[in-house]
PDB file of C-alpha atoms in Angstrom:
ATOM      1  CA  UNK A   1      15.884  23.926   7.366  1.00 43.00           C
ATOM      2  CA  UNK A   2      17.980  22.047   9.797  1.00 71.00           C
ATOM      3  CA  UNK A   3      21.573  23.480  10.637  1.00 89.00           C
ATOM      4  CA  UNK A   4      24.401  21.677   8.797  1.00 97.00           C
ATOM      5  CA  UNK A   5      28.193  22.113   8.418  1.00 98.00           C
ATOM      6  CA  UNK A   6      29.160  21.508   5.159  1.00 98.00           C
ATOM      7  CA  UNK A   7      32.680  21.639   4.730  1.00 98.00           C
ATOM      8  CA  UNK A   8      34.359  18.045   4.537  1.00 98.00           C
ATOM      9  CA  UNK A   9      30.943  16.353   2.997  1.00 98.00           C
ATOM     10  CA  UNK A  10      32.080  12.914   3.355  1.00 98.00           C
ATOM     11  CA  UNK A  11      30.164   9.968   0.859  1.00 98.00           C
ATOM     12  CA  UNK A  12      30.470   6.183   1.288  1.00 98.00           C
ATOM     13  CA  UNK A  13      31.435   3.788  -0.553  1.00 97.00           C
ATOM     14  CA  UNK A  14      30.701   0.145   0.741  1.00 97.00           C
ATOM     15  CA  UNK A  15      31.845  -1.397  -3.065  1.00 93.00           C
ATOM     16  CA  UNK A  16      35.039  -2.881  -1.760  1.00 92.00           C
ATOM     17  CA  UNK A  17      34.751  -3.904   1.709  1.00 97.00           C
ATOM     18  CA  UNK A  18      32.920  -6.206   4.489  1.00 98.00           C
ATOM     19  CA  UNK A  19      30.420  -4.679   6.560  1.00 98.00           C
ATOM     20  CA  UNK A  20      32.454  -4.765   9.355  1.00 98.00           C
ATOM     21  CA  UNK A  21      35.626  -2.966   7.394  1.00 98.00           C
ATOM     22  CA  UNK A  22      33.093  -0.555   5.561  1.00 98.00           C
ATOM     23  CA  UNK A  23      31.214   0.200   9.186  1.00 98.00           C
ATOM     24  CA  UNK A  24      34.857   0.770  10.689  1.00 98.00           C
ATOM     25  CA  UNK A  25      36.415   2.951   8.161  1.00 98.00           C
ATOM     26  CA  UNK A  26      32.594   5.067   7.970  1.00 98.00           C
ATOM     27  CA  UNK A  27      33.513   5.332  12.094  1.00 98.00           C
ATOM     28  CA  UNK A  28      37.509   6.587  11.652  1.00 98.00           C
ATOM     29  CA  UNK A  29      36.015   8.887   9.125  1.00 98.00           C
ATOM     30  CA  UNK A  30      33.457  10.729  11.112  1.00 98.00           C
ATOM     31  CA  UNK A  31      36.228  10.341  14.254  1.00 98.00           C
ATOM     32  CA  UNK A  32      38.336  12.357  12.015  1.00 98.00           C
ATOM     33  CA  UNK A  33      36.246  15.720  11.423  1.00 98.00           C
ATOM     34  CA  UNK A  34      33.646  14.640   8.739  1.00 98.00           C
ATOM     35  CA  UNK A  35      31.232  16.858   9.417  1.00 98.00           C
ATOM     36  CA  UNK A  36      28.167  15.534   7.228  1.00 98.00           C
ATOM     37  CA  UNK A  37      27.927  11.763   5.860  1.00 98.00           C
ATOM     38  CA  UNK A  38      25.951  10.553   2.751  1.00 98.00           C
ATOM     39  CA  UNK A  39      25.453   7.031   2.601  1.00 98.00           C
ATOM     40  CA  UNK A  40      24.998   5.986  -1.464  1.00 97.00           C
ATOM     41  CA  UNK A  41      24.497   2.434  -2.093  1.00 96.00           C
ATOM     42  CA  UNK A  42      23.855   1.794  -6.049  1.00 91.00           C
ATOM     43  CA  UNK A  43      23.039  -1.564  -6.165  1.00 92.00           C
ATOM     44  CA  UNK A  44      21.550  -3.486  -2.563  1.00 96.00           C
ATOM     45  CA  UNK A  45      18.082  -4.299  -2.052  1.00 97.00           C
ATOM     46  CA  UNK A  46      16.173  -1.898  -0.488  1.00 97.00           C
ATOM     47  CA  UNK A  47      16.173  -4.268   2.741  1.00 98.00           C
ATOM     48  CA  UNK A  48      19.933  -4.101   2.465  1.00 98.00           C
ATOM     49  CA  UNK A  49      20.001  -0.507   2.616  1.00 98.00           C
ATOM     50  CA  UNK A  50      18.007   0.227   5.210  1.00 98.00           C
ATOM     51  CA  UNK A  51      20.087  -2.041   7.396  1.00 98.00           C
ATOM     52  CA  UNK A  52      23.032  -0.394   6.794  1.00 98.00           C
ATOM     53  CA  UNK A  53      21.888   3.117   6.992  1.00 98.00           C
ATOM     54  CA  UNK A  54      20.697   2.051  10.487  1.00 98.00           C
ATOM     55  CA  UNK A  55      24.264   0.841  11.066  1.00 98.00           C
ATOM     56  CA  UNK A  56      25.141   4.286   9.634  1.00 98.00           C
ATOM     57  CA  UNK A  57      23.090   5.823  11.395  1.00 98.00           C
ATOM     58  CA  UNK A  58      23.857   4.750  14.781  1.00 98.00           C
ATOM     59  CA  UNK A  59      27.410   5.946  14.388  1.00 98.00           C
ATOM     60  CA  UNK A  60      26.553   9.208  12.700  1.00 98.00           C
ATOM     61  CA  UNK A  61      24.486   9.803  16.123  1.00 98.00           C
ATOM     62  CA  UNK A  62      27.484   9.131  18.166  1.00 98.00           C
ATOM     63  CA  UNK A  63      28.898  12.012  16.810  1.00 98.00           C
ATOM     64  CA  UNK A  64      26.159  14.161  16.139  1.00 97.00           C
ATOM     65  CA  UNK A  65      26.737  14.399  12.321  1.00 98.00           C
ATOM     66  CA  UNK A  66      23.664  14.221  10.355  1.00 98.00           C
ATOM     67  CA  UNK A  67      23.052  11.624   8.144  1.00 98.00           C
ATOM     68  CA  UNK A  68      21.901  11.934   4.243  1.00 98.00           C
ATOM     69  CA  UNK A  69      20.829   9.075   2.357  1.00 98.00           C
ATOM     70  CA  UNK A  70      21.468   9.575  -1.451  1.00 98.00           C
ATOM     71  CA  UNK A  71      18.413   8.888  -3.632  1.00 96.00           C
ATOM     72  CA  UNK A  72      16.069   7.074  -1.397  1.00 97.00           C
ATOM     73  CA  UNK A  73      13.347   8.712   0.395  1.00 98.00           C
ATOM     74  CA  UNK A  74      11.886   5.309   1.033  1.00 98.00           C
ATOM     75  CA  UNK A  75      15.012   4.859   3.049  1.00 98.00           C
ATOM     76  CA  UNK A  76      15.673   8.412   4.644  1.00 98.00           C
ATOM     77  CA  UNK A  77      12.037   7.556   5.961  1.00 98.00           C
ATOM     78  CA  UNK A  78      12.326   4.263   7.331  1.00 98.00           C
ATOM     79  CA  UNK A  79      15.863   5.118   9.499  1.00 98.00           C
ATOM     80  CA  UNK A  80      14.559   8.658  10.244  1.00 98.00           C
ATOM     81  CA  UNK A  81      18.102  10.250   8.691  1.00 98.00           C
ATOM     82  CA  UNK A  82      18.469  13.734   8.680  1.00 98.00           C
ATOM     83  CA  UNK A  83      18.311  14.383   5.059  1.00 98.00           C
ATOM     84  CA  UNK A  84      18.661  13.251   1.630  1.00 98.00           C
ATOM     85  CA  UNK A  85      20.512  13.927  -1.370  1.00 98.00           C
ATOM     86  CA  UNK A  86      18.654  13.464  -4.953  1.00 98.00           C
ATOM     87  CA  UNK A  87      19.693  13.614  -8.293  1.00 97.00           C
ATOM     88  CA  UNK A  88      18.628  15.213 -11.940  1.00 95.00           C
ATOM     89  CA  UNK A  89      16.996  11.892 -12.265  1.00 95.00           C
ATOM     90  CA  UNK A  90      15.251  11.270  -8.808  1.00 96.00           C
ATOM     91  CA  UNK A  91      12.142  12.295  -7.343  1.00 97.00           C
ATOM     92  CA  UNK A  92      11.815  16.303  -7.636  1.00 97.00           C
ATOM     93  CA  UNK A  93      12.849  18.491  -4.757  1.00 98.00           C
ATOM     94  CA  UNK A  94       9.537  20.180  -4.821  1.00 98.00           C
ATOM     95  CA  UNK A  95       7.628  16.681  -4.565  1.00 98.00           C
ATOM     96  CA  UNK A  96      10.787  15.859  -1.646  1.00 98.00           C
ATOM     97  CA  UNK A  97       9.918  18.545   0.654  1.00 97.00           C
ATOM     98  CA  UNK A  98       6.293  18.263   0.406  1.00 97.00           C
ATOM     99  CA  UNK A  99       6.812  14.437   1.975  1.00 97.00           C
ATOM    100  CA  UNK A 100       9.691  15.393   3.849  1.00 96.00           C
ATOM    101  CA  UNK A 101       8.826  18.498   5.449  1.00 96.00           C
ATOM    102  CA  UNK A 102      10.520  21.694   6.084  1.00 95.00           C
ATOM    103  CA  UNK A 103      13.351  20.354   9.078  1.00 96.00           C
ATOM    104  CA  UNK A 104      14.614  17.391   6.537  1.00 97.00           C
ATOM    105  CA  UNK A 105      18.001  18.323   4.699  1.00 98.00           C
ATOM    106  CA  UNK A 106      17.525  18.032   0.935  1.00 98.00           C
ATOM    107  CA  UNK A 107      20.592  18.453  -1.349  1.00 98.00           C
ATOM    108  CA  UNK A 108      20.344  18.493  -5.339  1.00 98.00           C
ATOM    109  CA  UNK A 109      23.069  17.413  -7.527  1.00 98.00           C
ATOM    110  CA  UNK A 110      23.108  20.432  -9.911  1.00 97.00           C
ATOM    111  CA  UNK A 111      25.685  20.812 -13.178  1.00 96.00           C
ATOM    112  CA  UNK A 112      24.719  24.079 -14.477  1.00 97.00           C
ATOM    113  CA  UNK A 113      23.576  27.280 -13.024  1.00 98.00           C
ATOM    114  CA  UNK A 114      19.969  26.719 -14.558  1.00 98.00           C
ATOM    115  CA  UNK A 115      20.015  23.382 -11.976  1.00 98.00           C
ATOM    116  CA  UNK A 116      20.853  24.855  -9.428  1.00 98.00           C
ATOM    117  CA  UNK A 117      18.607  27.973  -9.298  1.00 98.00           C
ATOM    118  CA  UNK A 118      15.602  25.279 -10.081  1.00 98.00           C
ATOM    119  CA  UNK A 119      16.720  23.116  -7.280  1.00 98.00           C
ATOM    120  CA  UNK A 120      16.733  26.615  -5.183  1.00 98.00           C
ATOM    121  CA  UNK A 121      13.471  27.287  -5.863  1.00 98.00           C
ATOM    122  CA  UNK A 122      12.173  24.320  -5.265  1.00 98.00           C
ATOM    123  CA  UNK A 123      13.591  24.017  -1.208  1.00 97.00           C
ATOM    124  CA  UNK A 124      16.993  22.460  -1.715  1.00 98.00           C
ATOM    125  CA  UNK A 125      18.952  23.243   0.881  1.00 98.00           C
ATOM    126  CA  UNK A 126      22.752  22.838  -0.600  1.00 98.00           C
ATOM    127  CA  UNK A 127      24.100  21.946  -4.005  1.00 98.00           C
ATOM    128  CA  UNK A 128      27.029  19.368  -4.970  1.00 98.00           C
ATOM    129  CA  UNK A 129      28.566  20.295  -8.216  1.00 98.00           C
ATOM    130  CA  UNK A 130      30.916  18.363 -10.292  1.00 95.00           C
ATOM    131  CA  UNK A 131      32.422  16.422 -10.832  1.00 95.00           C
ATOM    132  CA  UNK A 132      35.150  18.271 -10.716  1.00 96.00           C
ATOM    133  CA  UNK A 133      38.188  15.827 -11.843  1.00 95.00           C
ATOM    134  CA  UNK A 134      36.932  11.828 -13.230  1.00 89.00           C
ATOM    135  CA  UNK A 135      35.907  10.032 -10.408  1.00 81.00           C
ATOM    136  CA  UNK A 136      36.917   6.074  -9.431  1.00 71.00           C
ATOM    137  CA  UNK A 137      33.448   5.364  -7.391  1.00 67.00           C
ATOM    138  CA  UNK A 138      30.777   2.961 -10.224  1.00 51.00           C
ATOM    139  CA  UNK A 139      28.640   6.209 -10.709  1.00 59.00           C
ATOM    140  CA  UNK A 140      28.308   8.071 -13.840  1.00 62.00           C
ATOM    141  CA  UNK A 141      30.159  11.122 -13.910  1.00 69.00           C
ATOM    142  CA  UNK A 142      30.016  14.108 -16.470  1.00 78.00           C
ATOM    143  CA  UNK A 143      32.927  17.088 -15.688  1.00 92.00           C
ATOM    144  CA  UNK A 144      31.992  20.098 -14.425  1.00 95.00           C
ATOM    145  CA  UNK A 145      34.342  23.250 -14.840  1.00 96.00           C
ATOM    146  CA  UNK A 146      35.757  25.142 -12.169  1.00 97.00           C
ATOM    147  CA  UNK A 147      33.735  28.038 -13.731  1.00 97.00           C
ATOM    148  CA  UNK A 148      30.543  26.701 -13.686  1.00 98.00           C
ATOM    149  CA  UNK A 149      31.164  25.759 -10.152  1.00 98.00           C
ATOM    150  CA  UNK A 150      31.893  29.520  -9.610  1.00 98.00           C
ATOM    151  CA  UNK A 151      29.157  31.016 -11.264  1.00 98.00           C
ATOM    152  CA  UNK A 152      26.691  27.921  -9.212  1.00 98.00           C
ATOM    153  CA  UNK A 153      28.331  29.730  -5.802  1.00 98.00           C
ATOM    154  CA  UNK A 154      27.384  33.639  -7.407  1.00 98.00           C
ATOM    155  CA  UNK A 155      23.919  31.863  -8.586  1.00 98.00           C
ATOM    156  CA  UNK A 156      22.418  30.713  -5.521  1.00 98.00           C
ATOM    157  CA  UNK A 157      22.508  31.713  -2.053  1.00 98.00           C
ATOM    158  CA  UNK A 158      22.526  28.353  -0.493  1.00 98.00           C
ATOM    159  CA  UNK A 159      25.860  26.366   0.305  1.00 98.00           C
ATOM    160  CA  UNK A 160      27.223  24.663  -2.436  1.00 98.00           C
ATOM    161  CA  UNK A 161      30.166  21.798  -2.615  1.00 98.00           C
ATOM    162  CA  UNK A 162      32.721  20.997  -5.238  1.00 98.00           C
ATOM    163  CA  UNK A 163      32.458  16.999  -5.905  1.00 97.00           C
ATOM    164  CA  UNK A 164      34.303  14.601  -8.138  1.00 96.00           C
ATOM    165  CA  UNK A 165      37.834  13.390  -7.606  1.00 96.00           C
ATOM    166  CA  UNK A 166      39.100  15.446  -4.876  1.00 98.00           C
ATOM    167  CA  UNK A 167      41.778  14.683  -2.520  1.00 98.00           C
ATOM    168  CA  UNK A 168      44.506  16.484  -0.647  1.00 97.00           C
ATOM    169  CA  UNK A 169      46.561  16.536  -3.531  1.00 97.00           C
ATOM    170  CA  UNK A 170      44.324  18.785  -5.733  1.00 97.00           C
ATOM    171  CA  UNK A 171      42.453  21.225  -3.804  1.00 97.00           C
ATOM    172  CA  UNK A 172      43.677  23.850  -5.275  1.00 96.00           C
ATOM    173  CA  UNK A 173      41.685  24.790  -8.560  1.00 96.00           C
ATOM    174  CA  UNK A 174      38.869  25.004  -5.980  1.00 97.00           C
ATOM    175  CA  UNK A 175      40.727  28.248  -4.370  1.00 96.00           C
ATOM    176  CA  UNK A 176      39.056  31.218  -4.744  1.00 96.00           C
ATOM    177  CA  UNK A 177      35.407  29.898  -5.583  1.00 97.00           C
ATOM    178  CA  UNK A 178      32.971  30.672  -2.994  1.00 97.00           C
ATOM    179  CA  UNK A 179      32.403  27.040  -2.226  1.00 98.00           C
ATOM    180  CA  UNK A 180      31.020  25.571   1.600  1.00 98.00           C
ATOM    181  CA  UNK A 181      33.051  22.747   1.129  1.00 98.00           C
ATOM    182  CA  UNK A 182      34.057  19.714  -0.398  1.00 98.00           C
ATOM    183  CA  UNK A 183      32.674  16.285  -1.061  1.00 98.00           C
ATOM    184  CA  UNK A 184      35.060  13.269  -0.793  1.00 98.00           C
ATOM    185  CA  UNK A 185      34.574   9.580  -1.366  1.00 97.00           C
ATOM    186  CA  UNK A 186      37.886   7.456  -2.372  1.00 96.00           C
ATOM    187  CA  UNK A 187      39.948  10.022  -0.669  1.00 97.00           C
ATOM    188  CA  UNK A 188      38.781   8.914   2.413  1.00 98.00           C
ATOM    189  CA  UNK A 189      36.889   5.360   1.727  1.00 97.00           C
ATOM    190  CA  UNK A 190      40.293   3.983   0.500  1.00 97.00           C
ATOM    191  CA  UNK A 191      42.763   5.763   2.326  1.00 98.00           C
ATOM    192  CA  UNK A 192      45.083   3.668   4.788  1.00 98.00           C
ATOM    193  CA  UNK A 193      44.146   5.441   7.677  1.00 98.00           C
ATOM    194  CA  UNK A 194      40.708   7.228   7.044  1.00 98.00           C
ATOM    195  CA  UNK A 195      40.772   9.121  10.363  1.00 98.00           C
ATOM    196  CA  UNK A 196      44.205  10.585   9.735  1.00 98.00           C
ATOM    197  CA  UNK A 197      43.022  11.383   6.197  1.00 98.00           C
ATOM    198  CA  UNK A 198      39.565  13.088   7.146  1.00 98.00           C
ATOM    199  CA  UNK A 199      41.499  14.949   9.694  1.00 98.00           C
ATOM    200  CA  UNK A 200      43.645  16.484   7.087  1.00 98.00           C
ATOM    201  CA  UNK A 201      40.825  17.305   4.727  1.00 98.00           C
ATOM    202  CA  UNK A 202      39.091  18.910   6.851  1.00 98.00           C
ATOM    203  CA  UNK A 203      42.266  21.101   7.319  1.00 97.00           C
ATOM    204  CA  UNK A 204      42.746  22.116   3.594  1.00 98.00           C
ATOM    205  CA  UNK A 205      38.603  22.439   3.742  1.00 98.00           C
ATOM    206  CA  UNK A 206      38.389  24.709   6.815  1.00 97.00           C
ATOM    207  CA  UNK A 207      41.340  27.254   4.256  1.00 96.00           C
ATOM    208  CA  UNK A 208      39.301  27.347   1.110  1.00 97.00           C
ATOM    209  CA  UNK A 209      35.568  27.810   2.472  1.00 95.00           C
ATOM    210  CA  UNK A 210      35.156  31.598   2.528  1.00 63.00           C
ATOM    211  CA  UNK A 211      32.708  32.524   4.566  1.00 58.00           C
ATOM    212  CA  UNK A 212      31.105  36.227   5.693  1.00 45.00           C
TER     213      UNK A 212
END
């Protein structure tokens, strides 16, 4: 397993903007403290998305942040990321890894404890739970509780992020869970200034991961 930081887990969201504005907010964003990136792209081509998770890519490099692509192996593949992220619906971790290998970063989206300790055992190497409050990004959400999130972190012994809805207004109902860290998307993506934004995340972050 490759070494990762987890704790401000930043996610993309290219919905609103021009290349250019989504490639320069992505930038201010990792200049800020992000300290992993997942680009998810719902609806482009798969030629689109391979052009902009080079794009991506390039900048992640620039400041040594690895780089997951959400859902695509296809993708990860063809722009030689550092990981990807899959879902209850995509491609099995088990079948992931055995492409992928054993340095690639694999996360699992995981709701419930029984999700989590599958995606364990099959080489997942984080979880994102949530979501945690209703999200604004065009992907289907279902509400997690800040208890199943807890029990997740008790379940499994790899890191695992809160997701859904979280900005630096919030935090809070994630204090005391055993969490690595948090994953943000509008918070950051839509923010005025994303740099100053990410920097401050990654300040509330750095005070609720608990770590040995």
């Amino acid at each position: 397993m490759k070494d990762f930081d987890p704790t401000l887990y930043f996610i993309t969201d290219s919905t609103p903007y021009t290349e250019g504005e989504f490639l320069f907010r992505v930038e201010q964003a990792l200049a800020g403290g992000a300290t992993l990136i997942q680009l998810r792209e719902k609806n482009r081509t798969t030629r689109e998305y391979i052009h902009l998770a080079q794009s991506v890519h390039e900048l992640a490099r620039q400041y040594a942040i690895p780089l997951i692509i959400d859902d695509r192996i296809d993708v990860a593949q063809a722009v030689k990321s550092e990981g990807v992220h899959l879902g209850q619906s995509d491609m099995p971790i088990q079948t992931a890894r055995s492409i992928l290998g054993s340095s690639f970063i694999i996360g699992a989206t995981t709701k419930t404890v029984p999700q989590a300790l599958e995606a364990y055992k099959q080489g997942a190497d984080y979880c994102g739970v949530g979501a945690i409050y209703p999200t604004t990004t065009k992907v289907k959400t279902v509400l997690t509780s800040t208890n199943t999130l807890s029990d997740i972190c008790e379940a499994v012994p790899i890191p695992v992020n809160a997701i859904g809805g979280l900005n630096k207004t919030n935090l809070s109902v994630l204090e005391g869970i055993k969490i690595s860290g948090i994953c943000v998307v509008s918070a950051i993506m839509h923010a005025a200034n994303p740099k100053q934004e990410a920097q401050t995340l990654l300040t509330l972050a750095k005070k609720l991961v608990q770590r040995e």
